[in-house]
Short mmCIF file of C-alpha atoms and ligand atoms in Angstrom, two decimals:
data_model
loop_
_atom_site.label_atom_id
_atom_site.label_comp_id
_atom_site.label_asym_id
_atom_site.label_seq_id
_atom_site.Cartn_x
_atom_site.Cartn_y
_atom_site.Cartn_z
CA UNK A 4 -0.02 0.00 -0.02
CA UNK A 5 1.55 3.38 -1.00
CA UNK A 6 1.24 6.38 0.98
CA UNK A 7 2.65 8.91 -1.51
CA UNK A 8 -0.64 9.43 -3.44
CA UNK A 9 0.13 6.91 -6.20
CA UNK A 10 -2.01 3.87 -6.61
CA UNK A 11 -0.58 0.50 -5.53
CA UNK A 12 -0.74 -2.69 -7.66
CA UNK A 13 -4.42 -3.29 -6.40
CA UNK A 14 -5.72 0.09 -7.31
CA UNK A 15 -5.62 1.31 -3.70
CA UNK A 16 -4.67 5.07 -3.35
CA UNK A 17 -4.11 7.12 -0.29
CA UNK A 18 -3.92 10.95 -0.61
CA UNK A 19 -2.92 12.13 2.73
CA UNK A 20 -3.95 15.66 3.46
CA UNK A 21 -5.75 16.19 0.16
CA UNK A 22 -8.01 18.81 1.65
CA UNK A 23 -6.49 21.97 3.34
CA UNK A 24 -7.71 22.82 6.89
CA UNK A 25 -9.98 25.55 5.39
CA UNK A 26 -11.46 23.30 2.75
CA UNK A 27 -12.12 20.51 5.53
CA UNK A 28 -13.81 23.17 7.66
CA UNK A 29 -15.99 24.27 4.81
CA UNK A 30 -16.88 20.69 3.75
CA UNK A 31 -17.60 19.77 7.39
CA UNK A 32 -19.86 22.89 7.90
CA UNK A 33 -21.82 21.98 4.71
CA UNK A 34 -22.27 18.35 5.60
CA UNK A 35 -23.31 19.27 9.09
CA UNK A 36 -26.03 21.61 7.73
CA UNK A 37 -27.22 18.86 5.45
CA UNK A 38 -27.54 16.49 8.38
CA UNK A 39 -29.96 19.13 9.72
CA UNK A 40 -32.53 18.10 7.01
CA UNK A 41 -31.38 14.48 6.70
CA UNK A 42 -30.54 13.53 10.27
CA UNK A 43 -27.99 10.78 11.18
CA UNK A 44 -29.86 7.59 12.25
CA UNK A 45 -28.67 4.17 13.43
CA UNK A 46 -29.10 1.50 10.76
CA UNK A 47 -30.02 -2.00 11.89
CA UNK A 48 -28.20 -5.25 10.75
CA UNK A 49 -30.20 -7.47 8.47
CA UNK A 50 -31.87 -10.56 10.19
CA UNK A 51 -30.65 -9.78 13.69
CA UNK A 52 -32.03 -6.26 13.75
CA UNK A 53 -29.01 -5.26 15.87
CA UNK A 54 -28.19 -1.53 15.51
CA UNK A 55 -24.79 -0.50 14.08
CA UNK A 56 -22.58 1.71 16.36
CA UNK A 57 -21.97 3.96 13.30
CA UNK A 58 -24.70 6.51 12.63
CA UNK A 59 -25.44 7.23 8.97
CA UNK A 60 -27.21 9.48 6.38
CA UNK A 61 -26.66 9.97 2.68
CA UNK A 62 -26.46 12.80 0.23
CA UNK A 63 -27.17 12.70 -3.55
CA UNK A 64 -29.75 10.87 -5.72
CA UNK A 65 -29.34 7.51 -3.89
CA UNK A 66 -28.39 6.39 -0.38
CA UNK A 67 -27.12 3.11 1.01
CA UNK A 68 -29.43 1.98 3.87
CA UNK A 69 -29.63 -1.29 6.05
CA UNK A 70 -32.61 -2.56 7.87
CA UNK A 71 -33.93 -5.91 9.16
CA UNK A 72 -34.71 -6.99 5.45
CA UNK A 73 -31.27 -6.25 4.07
CA UNK A 74 -28.88 -3.77 2.41
CA UNK A 75 -30.01 -1.62 -0.60
CA UNK A 76 -29.93 1.73 -2.09
CA UNK A 77 -33.02 3.88 -1.82
CA UNK A 78 -33.88 7.44 -2.93
CA UNK A 79 -35.27 8.48 0.32
CA UNK A 80 -34.38 8.92 3.93
CA UNK A 81 -35.79 5.88 5.93
CA UNK A 82 -36.78 8.07 8.78
CA UNK A 83 -38.11 11.28 7.27
CA UNK A 84 -39.16 9.80 3.95
CA UNK A 85 -37.72 12.81 2.19
CA UNK A 86 -35.36 12.67 -0.79
CA UNK A 87 -31.61 12.81 0.13
CA UNK A 88 -30.26 16.37 0.06
CA UNK A 89 -28.05 17.13 -2.92
CA UNK A 90 -24.15 16.45 -2.68
CA UNK A 91 -21.88 19.34 -1.94
CA UNK A 92 -20.16 20.71 -5.05
CA UNK A 93 -16.75 20.15 -3.48
CA UNK A 94 -17.47 16.33 -3.40
CA UNK A 95 -18.58 16.38 -7.16
CA UNK A 96 -15.40 18.20 -7.92
CA UNK A 97 -13.34 15.68 -5.83
CA UNK A 98 -14.86 12.84 -7.73
CA UNK A 99 -14.29 14.49 -11.10
CA UNK A 100 -10.65 15.25 -10.24
CA UNK A 101 -9.58 11.96 -8.97
CA UNK A 102 -11.94 9.15 -9.65
CA UNK A 103 -11.12 8.64 -13.30
CA UNK A 104 -14.81 7.71 -13.83
CA UNK A 105 -16.85 9.53 -16.51
CA UNK A 106 -20.16 9.87 -14.75
CA UNK A 107 -20.75 11.72 -11.44
CA UNK A 108 -21.23 9.85 -8.07
CA UNK A 109 -24.76 8.67 -7.32
CA UNK A 110 -24.53 8.33 -3.66
CA UNK A 111 -22.52 9.65 -0.72
CA UNK A 112 -22.80 7.73 2.34
CA UNK A 113 -22.23 9.79 5.48
CA UNK A 114 -20.83 7.75 8.34
CA UNK A 115 -20.55 9.33 11.81
CA UNK A 116 -18.34 7.61 14.49
CA UNK A 117 -18.67 8.61 18.04
CA UNK A 118 -15.72 7.56 20.33
CA UNK A 119 -16.91 4.05 20.59
CA UNK A 120 -18.16 3.31 17.16
CA UNK A 121 -16.57 0.69 15.00
CA UNK A 122 -17.22 -0.88 11.57
CA UNK A 123 -16.59 -4.63 11.22
CA UNK A 124 -14.77 -6.13 8.27
CA UNK A 125 -17.03 -6.17 5.22
CA UNK A 126 -17.05 -5.80 1.44
CA UNK A 127 -19.04 -3.09 -0.41
CA UNK A 128 -21.10 -5.22 -2.77
CA UNK A 129 -24.39 -3.55 -3.01
CA UNK A 130 -23.52 -1.52 -6.25
CA UNK A 131 -24.15 -3.07 -9.57
CA UNK A 132 -21.55 -0.63 -11.08
CA UNK A 133 -18.90 -3.22 -10.55
CA UNK A 134 -15.77 -1.37 -11.73
CA UNK A 135 -16.45 2.22 -10.68
CA UNK A 136 -14.10 3.22 -7.70
CA UNK A 137 -15.19 4.28 -4.27
CA UNK A 138 -13.75 7.60 -3.09
CA UNK A 139 -13.56 8.26 0.69
CA UNK A 140 -13.00 11.52 2.67
CA UNK A 141 -12.18 11.47 6.33
CA UNK A 142 -13.09 14.51 8.61
CA UNK A 143 -12.45 14.90 12.39
CA UNK A 144 -10.79 12.46 14.66
CA UNK A 145 -8.28 9.93 13.35
CA UNK A 146 -9.26 6.32 12.74
CA UNK A 147 -7.46 3.02 12.61
CA UNK A 148 -8.61 1.57 9.20
CA UNK A 149 -8.09 -2.15 8.28
CA UNK A 150 -7.68 -3.30 4.76
CA UNK A 151 -7.67 -6.93 3.83
CA UNK A 152 -7.98 -8.79 0.52
CA UNK A 153 -10.72 -10.33 -1.56
CA UNK A 154 -11.08 -13.26 0.92
CA UNK A 155 -12.60 -13.05 4.39
CA UNK A 156 -9.40 -14.65 5.86
CA UNK A 157 -6.87 -12.82 3.74
CA UNK A 158 -4.11 -11.07 5.88
CA UNK A 159 -4.99 -7.47 6.78
CA UNK A 160 -3.06 -4.42 7.19
CA UNK A 161 -4.00 -1.23 9.32
CA UNK A 162 -3.42 2.33 8.69
CA UNK A 163 -4.41 5.65 10.22
CA UNK A 164 -6.74 7.89 8.43
CA UNK A 165 -6.69 11.52 9.36
CA UNK A 166 -8.83 14.52 8.83
CA UNK A 167 -8.55 15.67 5.19
CA UNK A 168 -7.26 12.38 3.84
CA UNK A 169 -8.77 10.92 0.71
CA UNK A 170 -8.78 7.27 -0.28
CA UNK A 171 -9.43 6.03 -3.77
CA UNK A 172 -10.52 2.36 -3.97
CA UNK A 173 -10.17 1.32 -7.63
CA UNK A 174 -9.10 -1.75 -9.41
CA UNK A 175 -9.31 -5.00 -7.46
CA UNK A 176 -9.11 -3.10 -4.10
CA UNK A 177 -12.63 -2.07 -4.69
CA UNK A 178 -13.94 -5.53 -3.57
CA UNK A 179 -11.48 -5.88 -0.72
CA UNK A 180 -12.53 -6.53 2.86
CA UNK A 181 -12.04 -3.43 5.13
CA UNK A 182 -13.29 -1.97 8.35
CA UNK A 183 -12.82 0.60 11.03
CA UNK A 184 -11.27 -0.71 14.26
CA UNK A 185 -11.44 2.30 16.38
CA UNK A 186 -11.23 6.14 16.39
CA UNK A 187 -8.76 8.01 18.28
CA UNK A 188 -10.93 10.62 20.35
CA UNK A 189 -9.47 14.07 20.69
CA UNK A 190 -7.15 13.80 17.80
CA UNK A 191 -8.76 16.65 15.70
CA UNK A 192 -10.26 20.05 16.44
CA UNK A 193 -12.13 20.25 13.18
CA UNK A 194 -15.58 19.16 14.14
CA UNK A 195 -18.17 21.26 16.31
CA UNK A 196 -18.91 20.34 19.91
CA UNK A 197 -21.90 17.99 19.04
CA UNK A 198 -19.52 15.98 16.78
CA UNK A 199 -16.52 15.88 19.23
CA UNK A 200 -15.11 13.46 19.98
CA UNK A 201 -16.05 11.91 16.48
CA UNK A 202 -15.20 11.33 12.93
CA UNK A 203 -17.28 11.84 9.77
CA UNK A 204 -16.30 9.70 6.73
CA UNK A 205 -17.98 10.29 3.25
CA UNK A 206 -17.95 7.57 0.63
CA UNK A 207 -18.77 8.56 -3.03
CA UNK A 208 -20.19 5.98 -5.01
CA UNK A 209 -21.53 4.87 -8.43
CA UNK A 210 -24.53 2.58 -7.82
CA UNK A 211 -25.74 1.71 -11.34
CA UNK A 212 -24.05 2.06 -14.70
CA UNK A 213 -26.66 2.52 -17.59
CA UNK A 214 -23.96 2.99 -20.06
CA UNK A 215 -22.72 -0.64 -19.57
CA UNK A 216 -19.35 0.43 -18.06
CA UNK A 217 -19.85 -2.03 -15.37
C1 MD3 B 137 -11.68 -0.42 0.86
N1 MD3 B 137 -16.49 3.18 5.47
O1 MD3 B 137 -18.80 3.15 4.24
S1 MD3 B 137 -13.90 4.40 4.11
C2 MD3 B 137 -18.17 2.14 4.20
O2 MD3 B 137 -14.10 4.97 7.38
C3 MD3 B 137 -16.85 2.07 4.76
O3 MD3 B 137 -16.16 4.93 7.30
C4 MD3 B 137 -15.26 3.23 6.11
O4 MD3 B 137 -16.20 1.09 4.80
C5 MD3 B 137 -15.24 4.59 6.89
O5 MD3 B 137 -18.46 1.14 3.44
C6 MD3 B 137 -14.10 3.26 5.31
C7 MD3 B 137 -12.78 3.85 2.91
C8 MD3 B 137 -13.21 2.67 2.11
C9 MD3 B 137 -14.30 2.65 1.48
C10 MD3 B 137 -14.70 1.63 0.57
C11 MD3 B 137 -13.84 0.52 0.42
C12 MD3 B 137 -12.22 1.65 1.85
C13 MD3 B 137 -12.47 0.56 1.04
C14 MD3 B 137 -14.11 -0.44 -0.49
C15 MD3 B 137 -13.12 -1.39 -0.67
C16 MD3 B 137 -11.90 -1.47 -0.02
FE1 FE B 138 -17.14 -0.17 3.27
#
């Protein structure tokens, strides 16, 4: 895994400090204002109905949701019933600059981690656009991120994601197992009081690909 901003052999690309402090603050302000209309909620795991520790919402035409019946993309907030708010222009610009994909992102999943939240090892597989990358932006406290391989039991590596870092998951890395082991509370002063300690992660995704590039 490279940390110099170039993609490694698997298509994984880490861009440390891509966003300046000012750009991070502007993006955080915008996302937090949008959370005002599309509130964070706690999704439940399929079958068990157990709530996740991460709170979520979405921006853009589609949003990823999880409930007792399964995982899927929906065009409305499961609690308010309203369409998801539009994605901030800065995220559309980021995608255009670094995804290498011709079409704009269709979903931005917003994950909020309080000091005790975690995300278990999983694969992002609910998108029918099979080859489009995922682009991730970290804001707020640092996190220990875990990246495995295509198999559940493949060896994993951990790396720290800091506020302003961008990750691009292209190529074969797009289907790798990954998760968030923990956050490091108090390692950033970016987010306002209600979100501190805490971390916001934004993931930009293509969901469908009508032009057959999947
Ligand atoms: C590696 N989010 O929302 S972002 C998720 O920090 C998710 O909130 C984590 O995993 C977070 O699904 C990690 C970076 C990321 C996103 C997608 C990936 C890494 C990935 C897909 C494949 C491999
Ligand atoms: Fe994921």
